[in-house]
Amino acid sequence: MGQQIYFEDVSEGMELPVEVREPTTRQLVQYAGASGDFYEIHYDKPYAESIGLPGIIIHGALKNAMLGAYVTGWAGPAATLRRLTCQYRGMDFPDEPITAKGHVTRVYQEGEQNLVDCTIWLENPQGQQTTPGTATVALPARSG
């Protein structure tokens, strides 16, 4: 995990650091075992091609998990992920880089919580947003 981000250090429009991941077929098989999602399009290339796909594709829920890890890694260990949403608008493939990007859209307080809304997404190597989403994190204040 990264260093802790504090509420006072965040402003609307702030860019989150870019993070590149390189998922492998092995990771997809491990995810299938952990999640119980054994649909062949995620690990069996001949099957995936037989139904018209260019090859095996990354689980949508795994991409959602990558976005969650991306935003919580940025926010730091004392932050709490309050909300995470995403849409699956394109396929991503193992052994191709996936780039996570994002920016802060709102900084506000609700009750005693210091909240930050972010727009986040995954991009394929062509720069297309395949998995756009949003997240809300609760951040600690520097003053405690």
Coordinates of N, CA and C in Angstrom, one line a residue:
M1 N 0.8 -1.2 0.0 CA 0.0 0.0 0.0 C 0.9 1.2 0.0
G2 N 0.3 2.3 -0.5 CA 1.0 3.6 -0.6 C 0.9 4.3 0.8
Q3 N 1.4 5.5 0.8 CA 1.4 6.3 2.0 C 0.0 6.8 2.2
Q4 N -0.3 7.2 3.4 CA -1.6 7.7 3.7 C -1.9 9.0 3.1
I5 N -3.1 9.2 2.5 CA -3.6 10.4 2.0 C -4.5 11.0 3.0
Y6 N -4.4 12.3 3.3 CA -5.2 12.9 4.3 C -6.2 13.8 3.6
F7 N -7.4 14.0 4.2 CA -8.5 14.8 3.7 C -8.0 16.2 3.3
E8 N -7.2 16.8 4.1 CA -6.7 18.2 3.9 C -5.8 18.3 2.6
D9 N -5.3 17.1 2.2 CA -4.4 17.1 1.0 C -5.0 16.9 -0.3
V10 N -6.4 16.7 -0.3 CA -7.1 16.4 -1.5 C -7.9 17.6 -2.0
S11 N -8.0 17.8 -3.3 CA -8.8 18.8 -3.9 C -9.5 18.3 -5.1
E12 N -10.6 18.9 -5.4 CA -11.3 18.5 -6.6 C -10.4 18.8 -7.9
G13 N -10.5 17.8 -8.8 CA -9.7 17.9 -10.0 C -8.3 17.2 -9.8
M14 N -7.9 16.9 -8.6 CA -6.6 16.2 -8.4 C -6.6 14.9 -9.1
E15 N -5.5 14.6 -9.8 CA -5.3 13.4 -10.5 C -4.8 12.3 -9.6
L16 N -5.3 11.1 -9.7 CA -4.7 10.0 -9.0 C -3.5 9.5 -9.8
P17 N -2.6 8.9 -9.1 CA -1.4 8.4 -9.9 C -1.8 7.3 -10.8
V18 N -1.2 7.2 -11.9 CA -1.4 6.2 -12.9 C -0.8 4.9 -12.5
E19 N -1.5 3.8 -12.6 CA -1.0 2.5 -12.2 C -1.2 1.5 -13.3
V20 N -0.2 0.8 -13.7 CA -0.2 -0.2 -14.8 C -0.2 -1.6 -14.2
R21 N -1.1 -2.4 -14.6 CA -1.1 -3.8 -14.2 C -0.9 -4.7 -15.4
E22 N -0.4 -5.9 -15.2 CA -0.1 -6.8 -16.3 C -0.7 -8.2 -15.9
P23 N -2.0 -8.3 -16.0 CA -2.7 -9.6 -15.6 C -2.2 -10.7 -16.5
T24 N -2.1 -11.9 -15.9 CA -1.7 -13.1 -16.7 C -2.8 -14.1 -16.7
T25 N -2.7 -15.1 -17.6 CA -3.6 -16.2 -17.6 C -3.6 -16.9 -16.3
R26 N -2.5 -17.1 -15.7 CA -2.4 -17.7 -14.3 C -3.3 -17.0 -13.3
Q27 N -3.2 -15.6 -13.3 CA -4.0 -14.9 -12.4 C -5.5 -15.1 -12.7
L28 N -5.9 -15.2 -13.9 CA -7.3 -15.5 -14.2 C -7.7 -16.8 -13.7
V29 N -6.9 -17.8 -13.8 CA -7.2 -19.2 -13.3 C -7.3 -19.1 -11.8
Q30 N -6.4 -18.4 -11.1 CA -6.4 -18.2 -9.7 C -7.7 -17.5 -9.3
Y31 N -8.1 -16.5 -10.0 CA -9.3 -15.7 -9.7 C -10.5 -16.6 -9.9
A32 N -10.5 -17.4 -10.9 CA -11.6 -18.4 -11.2 C -11.8 -19.3 -10.0
G33 N -10.7 -19.8 -9.4 CA -10.8 -20.7 -8.3 C -11.3 -20.0 -7.0
A34 N -10.9 -18.8 -6.8 CA -11.3 -18.0 -5.7 C -12.7 -17.6 -5.7
S35 N -13.2 -17.2 -6.9 CA -14.5 -16.6 -7.1 C -15.6 -17.7 -7.5
G36 N -15.1 -18.8 -8.0 CA -16.1 -19.8 -8.5 C -16.6 -19.5 -9.9
D37 N -16.0 -18.5 -10.6 CA -16.4 -18.2 -12.0 C -15.5 -19.0 -12.9
F38 N -16.0 -20.1 -13.3 CA -15.2 -21.0 -14.2 C -15.7 -21.0 -15.7
Y39 N -16.3 -19.9 -16.1 CA -16.7 -19.8 -17.5 C -15.4 -19.8 -18.3
E40 N -15.5 -20.7 -19.3 CA -14.3 -21.0 -20.1 C -13.7 -19.8 -20.9
I41 N -14.4 -18.8 -21.1 CA -13.9 -17.6 -21.8 C -12.7 -17.0 -21.0
H42 N -12.6 -17.3 -19.8 CA -11.5 -16.7 -18.9 C -10.2 -17.5 -18.8
Y43 N -10.2 -18.8 -19.4 CA -9.0 -19.6 -19.3 C -8.8 -20.5 -20.5
D44 N -9.8 -20.8 -21.3 CA -9.7 -21.7 -22.4 C -9.7 -21.0 -23.7
K45 N -8.5 -20.8 -24.3 CA -8.4 -20.0 -25.5 C -9.2 -20.6 -26.7
P46 N -9.1 -21.9 -27.0 CA -9.8 -22.5 -28.1 C -11.4 -22.3 -27.9
Y47 N -11.8 -22.5 -26.7 CA -13.3 -22.3 -26.4 C -13.6 -20.8 -26.7
A48 N -12.9 -19.9 -26.1 CA -13.2 -18.5 -26.3 C -13.2 -18.1 -27.8
E49 N -12.3 -18.6 -28.5 CA -12.2 -18.3 -30.0 C -13.4 -19.0 -30.7
S50 N -13.9 -20.2 -30.2 CA -15.0 -20.9 -30.9 C -16.3 -20.1 -30.7
I51 N -16.4 -19.2 -29.8 CA -17.6 -18.4 -29.6 C -17.4 -17.0 -30.1
G52 N -16.4 -16.8 -30.9 CA -16.2 -15.5 -31.5 C -15.3 -14.5 -30.8
L53 N -14.7 -14.8 -29.7 CA -13.8 -13.9 -29.0 C -12.4 -14.0 -29.6
P54 N -11.7 -12.9 -29.5 CA -10.3 -13.0 -30.1 C -9.3 -13.8 -29.2
G55 N -9.8 -14.2 -28.0 CA -9.0 -14.9 -27.1 C -9.6 -14.9 -25.7
I56 N -8.9 -15.4 -24.7 CA -9.5 -15.3 -23.4 C -9.6 -13.9 -22.9
I57 N -10.6 -13.6 -22.0 CA -10.8 -12.3 -21.5 C -10.7 -12.3 -20.0
I58 N -10.5 -11.1 -19.5 CA -10.4 -10.9 -18.0 C -11.8 -10.9 -17.4
H59 N -12.0 -11.5 -16.3 CA -13.3 -11.5 -15.6 C -13.7 -10.0 -15.3
G60 N -14.9 -9.7 -15.5 CA -15.4 -8.3 -15.2 C -15.2 -8.1 -13.7
A61 N -15.6 -9.0 -12.9 CA -15.4 -8.8 -11.4 C -14.0 -8.6 -11.0
L62 N -13.1 -9.3 -11.7 CA -11.6 -9.1 -11.4 C -11.2 -7.6 -11.7
K63 N -11.8 -7.1 -12.8 CA -11.5 -5.7 -13.2 C -12.1 -4.8 -12.1
N64 N -13.2 -5.1 -11.6 CA -13.8 -4.3 -10.5 C -12.9 -4.3 -9.3
A65 N -12.4 -5.5 -9.0 CA -11.5 -5.7 -7.8 C -10.2 -4.9 -8.1
M66 N -9.7 -4.8 -9.3 CA -8.5 -4.0 -9.6 C -8.8 -2.5 -9.4
L67 N -10.0 -2.1 -9.7 CA -10.3 -0.7 -9.5 C -10.4 -0.4 -8.0
G68 N -11.0 -1.3 -7.2 CA -11.0 -1.2 -5.8 C -9.6 -1.1 -5.1
A69 N -8.7 -2.0 -5.6 CA -7.4 -2.0 -5.1 C -6.6 -0.7 -5.5
Y70 N -6.9 -0.2 -6.7 CA -6.3 1.0 -7.2 C -6.7 2.2 -6.3
V71 N -7.9 2.4 -6.0 CA -8.3 3.5 -5.2 C -7.9 3.4 -3.8
T72 N -8.0 2.2 -3.2 CA -7.6 2.0 -1.8 C -6.1 2.1 -1.6
G73 N -5.4 1.7 -2.6 CA -3.9 1.8 -2.6 C -3.5 3.3 -2.6
W74 N -4.2 4.1 -3.4 CA -4.0 5.5 -3.4 C -4.3 6.1 -2.1
A75 N -5.5 5.8 -1.5 CA -6.0 6.5 -0.3 C -5.2 6.1 0.9
G76 N -4.6 4.9 1.0 CA -3.8 4.6 2.1 C -4.5 3.7 3.1
P77 N -3.7 3.1 4.0 CA -4.3 2.1 4.9 C -5.3 2.6 6.0
A78 N -5.4 3.8 6.3 CA -6.3 4.3 7.2 C -7.6 4.8 6.6
A79 N -7.7 4.7 5.2 CA -8.9 5.1 4.5 C -9.9 3.9 4.5
T80 N -11.1 4.3 4.2 CA -12.2 3.3 4.1 C -12.9 3.5 2.8
L81 N -13.0 2.4 2.0 CA -13.8 2.5 0.8 C -15.3 2.4 1.1
R82 N -16.0 3.4 0.8 CA -17.4 3.5 1.1 C -18.3 3.0 0.0
R83 N -17.9 3.3 -1.3 CA -18.7 2.9 -2.4 C -17.8 2.7 -3.6
L84 N -18.1 1.7 -4.4 CA -17.4 1.4 -5.6 C -18.3 0.9 -6.7
T85 N -18.3 1.5 -7.8 CA -19.2 1.1 -9.0 C -18.3 1.0 -10.2
C86 N -18.7 0.2 -11.1 CA -18.0 0.2 -12.4 C -19.0 -0.4 -13.5
Q87 N -18.7 -0.2 -14.7 CA -19.4 -0.7 -15.8 C -18.4 -1.4 -16.7
Y88 N -18.8 -2.5 -17.4 CA -17.9 -3.3 -18.3 C -18.3 -2.9 -19.7
R89 N -17.5 -2.0 -20.3 CA -17.7 -1.5 -21.6 C -16.8 -2.0 -22.7
G90 N -15.8 -2.9 -22.3 CA -14.9 -3.4 -23.3 C -14.2 -4.6 -22.7
M91 N -13.6 -5.4 -23.5 CA -12.9 -6.5 -23.1 C -11.4 -6.2 -22.9
D92 N -10.8 -6.8 -21.9 CA -9.4 -6.7 -21.6 C -8.8 -8.1 -21.6
F93 N -7.5 -8.2 -22.0 CA -6.9 -9.5 -22.2 C -5.7 -9.7 -21.4
P94 N -5.5 -11.0 -21.0 CA -4.2 -11.2 -20.2 C -3.0 -11.0 -21.1
D95 N -1.9 -10.7 -20.4 CA -0.6 -10.4 -21.1 C -0.7 -9.1 -21.9
E96 N -1.7 -8.3 -21.6 CA -1.7 -6.9 -22.1 C -1.8 -6.0 -20.9
P97 N -1.1 -4.9 -21.0 CA -1.2 -4.0 -19.8 C -2.6 -3.3 -19.7
I98 N -3.0 -3.2 -18.4 CA -4.3 -2.5 -18.1 C -3.8 -1.3 -17.3
T99 N -4.2 -0.1 -17.7 CA -3.8 1.1 -17.0 C -5.0 1.7 -16.2
A100 N -4.8 1.8 -14.9 CA -5.8 2.4 -14.0 C -5.5 3.9 -13.9
K101 N -6.5 4.7 -14.0 CA -6.4 6.2 -13.9 C -7.6 6.7 -13.1
G102 N -7.5 7.9 -12.7 CA -8.7 8.6 -12.0 C -8.4 10.0 -11.6
H103 N -9.4 10.6 -11.1 CA -9.3 12.0 -10.6 C -10.4 12.2 -9.5
V104 N -10.2 13.2 -8.7 CA -11.1 13.5 -7.6 C -12.2 14.4 -8.2
T105 N -13.4 14.1 -7.9 CA -14.5 14.9 -8.4 C -15.3 15.7 -7.4
R106 N -15.1 15.3 -6.1 CA -15.8 16.0 -5.0 C -15.1 15.7 -3.7
V107 N -15.0 16.7 -2.9 CA -14.4 16.6 -1.6 C -15.4 17.3 -0.6
Y108 N -15.9 16.5 0.4 CA -16.9 17.0 1.3 C -16.9 16.3 2.6
Q109 N -17.7 16.9 3.5 CA -17.9 16.2 4.8 C -19.4 15.9 5.0
E110 N -19.6 14.7 5.5 CA -20.9 14.3 5.8 C -21.0 13.7 7.2
G111 N -21.6 14.4 8.1 CA -21.5 14.1 9.5 C -20.1 14.3 9.9
E112 N -19.5 13.3 10.5 CA -18.1 13.4 10.9 C -17.2 12.7 9.9
Q113 N -17.7 12.3 8.8 CA -16.8 11.6 7.8 C -16.3 12.6 6.8
N114 N -15.0 12.4 6.4 CA -14.3 13.2 5.4 C -14.3 12.4 4.1
L115 N -15.2 12.8 3.2 CA -15.4 11.9 2.0 C -14.8 12.5 0.7
V116 N -14.4 11.6 -0.1 CA -13.8 12.0 -1.4 C -14.4 11.1 -2.5
D117 N -15.1 11.7 -3.5 CA -15.6 11.0 -4.6 C -14.6 11.1 -5.7
C118 N -14.4 9.9 -6.4 CA -13.4 9.8 -7.5 C -14.1 9.2 -8.7
T119 N -13.7 9.7 -9.9 CA -14.0 9.0 -11.1 C -12.7 8.2 -11.4
I120 N -12.9 6.9 -11.7 CA -11.8 6.0 -11.9 C -12.1 5.1 -13.1
W121 N -11.1 4.6 -13.8 CA -11.3 3.7 -14.9 C -10.1 2.9 -15.2
L122 N -10.3 1.8 -16.0 CA -9.2 1.0 -16.6 C -9.2 1.3 -18.1
E123 N -8.0 1.4 -18.6 CA -7.8 1.6 -20.1 C -7.0 0.4 -20.7
N124 N -7.4 0.1 -21.9 CA -6.6 -0.9 -22.6 C -5.4 -0.2 -23.3
P125 N -4.5 -1.0 -23.9 CA -3.3 -0.4 -24.5 C -3.6 0.6 -25.6
Q126 N -4.8 0.6 -26.2 CA -5.2 1.6 -27.2 C -5.8 2.9 -26.5
G127 N -5.8 3.0 -25.2 CA -6.3 4.1 -24.5 C -7.8 4.2 -24.4
Q128 N -8.5 3.1 -24.7 CA -9.9 3.1 -24.5 C -10.3 2.7 -23.1
Q129 N -11.3 3.4 -22.6 CA -11.8 3.1 -21.2 C -12.7 1.9 -21.3
T130 N -12.2 0.8 -20.8 CA -13.0 -0.4 -20.9 C -13.8 -0.7 -19.6
T131 N -13.4 0.0 -18.5 CA -14.1 -0.2 -17.3 C -14.2 1.1 -16.5
P132 N -15.1 2.0 -16.8 CA -15.3 3.2 -16.1 C -16.0 3.0 -14.8
G133 N -15.7 3.8 -13.8 CA -16.3 3.6 -12.5 C -16.2 4.8 -11.6
T134 N -16.7 4.7 -10.4 CA -16.7 5.7 -9.4 C -16.4 5.1 -8.1
A135 N -15.8 5.9 -7.2 CA -15.5 5.4 -5.8 C -15.7 6.6 -4.8
T136 N -16.1 6.2 -3.6 CA -16.1 7.2 -2.5 C -15.3 6.6 -1.4
V137 N -14.3 7.4 -0.9 CA -13.5 6.9 0.2 C -13.6 7.9 1.3
A138 N -13.5 7.4 2.5 CA -13.5 8.2 3.7 C -12.0 8.3 4.1
L139 N -11.5 9.5 4.3 CA -10.1 9.7 4.6 C -10.0 10.3 6.0
P140 N -8.9 10.0 6.7 CA -8.7 10.6 8.0 C -8.2 12.0 7.8
A141 N -8.4 12.8 8.9 CA -7.9 14.2 8.9 C -6.5 14.2 9.6
R142 N -5.7 15.1 9.2 CA -4.4 15.2 9.8 C -4.5 15.4 11.3
S143 N -5.5 16.1 11.7 CA -5.7 16.5 13.1 C -6.2 15.3 13.9
G144 N -6.6 14.2 13.3 CA -7.1 13.0 14.0 C -8.5 13.1 14.1

